[in-house]
mmCIF file of C-alpha atoms in Angstrom:
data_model
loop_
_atom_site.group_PDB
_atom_site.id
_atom_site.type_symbol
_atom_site.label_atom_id
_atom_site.label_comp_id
_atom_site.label_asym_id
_atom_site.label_seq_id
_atom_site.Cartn_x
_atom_site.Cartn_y
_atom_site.Cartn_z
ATOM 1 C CA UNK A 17 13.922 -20.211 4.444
ATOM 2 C CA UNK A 18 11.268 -19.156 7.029
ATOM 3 C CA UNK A 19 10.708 -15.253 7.259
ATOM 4 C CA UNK A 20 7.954 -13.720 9.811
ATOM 5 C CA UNK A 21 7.023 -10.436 11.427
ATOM 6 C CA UNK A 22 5.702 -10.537 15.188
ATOM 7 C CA UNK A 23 5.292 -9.148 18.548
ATOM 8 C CA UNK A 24 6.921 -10.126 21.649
ATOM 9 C CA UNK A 25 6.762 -8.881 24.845
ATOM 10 C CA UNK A 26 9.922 -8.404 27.396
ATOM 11 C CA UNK A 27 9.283 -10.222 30.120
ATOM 12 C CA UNK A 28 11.099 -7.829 32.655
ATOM 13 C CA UNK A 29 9.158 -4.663 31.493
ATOM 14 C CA UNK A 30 6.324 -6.311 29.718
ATOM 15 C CA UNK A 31 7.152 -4.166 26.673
ATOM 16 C CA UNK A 32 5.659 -5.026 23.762
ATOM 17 C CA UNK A 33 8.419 -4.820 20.616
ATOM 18 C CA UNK A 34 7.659 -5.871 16.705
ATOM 19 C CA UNK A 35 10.215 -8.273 15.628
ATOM 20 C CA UNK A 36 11.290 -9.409 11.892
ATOM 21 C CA UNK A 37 12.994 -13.109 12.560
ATOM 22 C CA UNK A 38 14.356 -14.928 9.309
ATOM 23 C CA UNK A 39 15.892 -18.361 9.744
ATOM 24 C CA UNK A 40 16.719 -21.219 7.418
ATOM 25 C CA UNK A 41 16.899 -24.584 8.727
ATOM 26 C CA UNK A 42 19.766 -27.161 8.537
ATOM 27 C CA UNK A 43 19.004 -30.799 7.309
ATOM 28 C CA UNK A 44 20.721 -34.007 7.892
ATOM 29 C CA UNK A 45 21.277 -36.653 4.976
ATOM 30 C CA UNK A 46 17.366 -38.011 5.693
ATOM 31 C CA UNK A 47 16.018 -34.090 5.555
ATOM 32 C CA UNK A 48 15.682 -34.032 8.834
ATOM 33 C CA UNK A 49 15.686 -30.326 10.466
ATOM 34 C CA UNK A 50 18.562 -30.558 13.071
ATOM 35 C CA UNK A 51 18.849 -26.692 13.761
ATOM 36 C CA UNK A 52 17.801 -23.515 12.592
ATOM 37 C CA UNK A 53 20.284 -20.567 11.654
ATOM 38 C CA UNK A 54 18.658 -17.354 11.569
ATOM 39 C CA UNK A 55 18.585 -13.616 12.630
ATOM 40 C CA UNK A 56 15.620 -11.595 14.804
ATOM 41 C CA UNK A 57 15.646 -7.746 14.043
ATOM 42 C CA UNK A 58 13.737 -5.508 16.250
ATOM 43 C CA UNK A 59 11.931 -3.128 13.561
ATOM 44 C CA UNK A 60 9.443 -1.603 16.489
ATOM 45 C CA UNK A 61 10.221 1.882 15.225
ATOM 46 C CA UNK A 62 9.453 1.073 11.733
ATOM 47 C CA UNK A 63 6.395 -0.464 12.678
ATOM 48 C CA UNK A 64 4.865 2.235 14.517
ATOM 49 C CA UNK A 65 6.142 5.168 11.724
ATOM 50 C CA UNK A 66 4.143 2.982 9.131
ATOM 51 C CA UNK A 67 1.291 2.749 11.553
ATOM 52 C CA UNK A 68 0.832 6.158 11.904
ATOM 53 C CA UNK A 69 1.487 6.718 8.677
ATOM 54 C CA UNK A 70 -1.304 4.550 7.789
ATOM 55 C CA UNK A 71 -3.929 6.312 10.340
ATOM 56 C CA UNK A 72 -2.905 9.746 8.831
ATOM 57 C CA UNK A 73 -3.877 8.711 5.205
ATOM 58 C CA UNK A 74 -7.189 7.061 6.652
ATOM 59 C CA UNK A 75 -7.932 10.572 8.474
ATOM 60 C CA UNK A 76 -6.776 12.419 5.265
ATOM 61 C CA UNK A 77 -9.308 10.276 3.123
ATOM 62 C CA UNK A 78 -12.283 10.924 5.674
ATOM 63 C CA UNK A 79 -11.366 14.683 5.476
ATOM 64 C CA UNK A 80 -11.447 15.060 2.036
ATOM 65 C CA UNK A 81 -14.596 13.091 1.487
ATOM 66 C CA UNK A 82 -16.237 15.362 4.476
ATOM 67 C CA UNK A 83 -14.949 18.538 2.754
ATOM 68 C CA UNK A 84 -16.202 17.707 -0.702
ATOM 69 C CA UNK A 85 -19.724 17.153 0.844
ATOM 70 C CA UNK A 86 -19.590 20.939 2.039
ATOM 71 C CA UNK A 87 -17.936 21.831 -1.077
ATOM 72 C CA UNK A 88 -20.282 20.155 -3.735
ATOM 73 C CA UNK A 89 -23.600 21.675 -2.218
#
């Protein structure tokens, strides 16, 4: 089973869209790889919600520890 998140961009808007692609690969009788069955999910809106989830939480953090400089004098 192969599993990876990436970006790709559309080539007709130059978009750039995060993608989560899973795939396992088919084997002949010698192991051999002879195709690969998988799906590719677009998860660009999850992507950016945890994103900016993330940079809240960092701005939160620098807030706080600015405040309780102020606070603690």
């Amino acid at each position: 089973t192969h599993e990876v998140e990436h970006r790709i961009i559309l080539p007709a808007t130059g978009e750039v869209r995060h993608v989560h692609e899973r795939s396992v690969h088919v084997r002949n009788n010698e192991g051999v790889v002879v195709r690969s069955v998988g799906i590719v999910q677009d998860i660009t809106e999850r992507k950016e919600t945890l994103m900016a989830l993330q940079r809240e939480a960092q701005l939160r953090q620098m807030l706080i520890a600015m405040a309780s400089r102020y606070i603690n004098l």
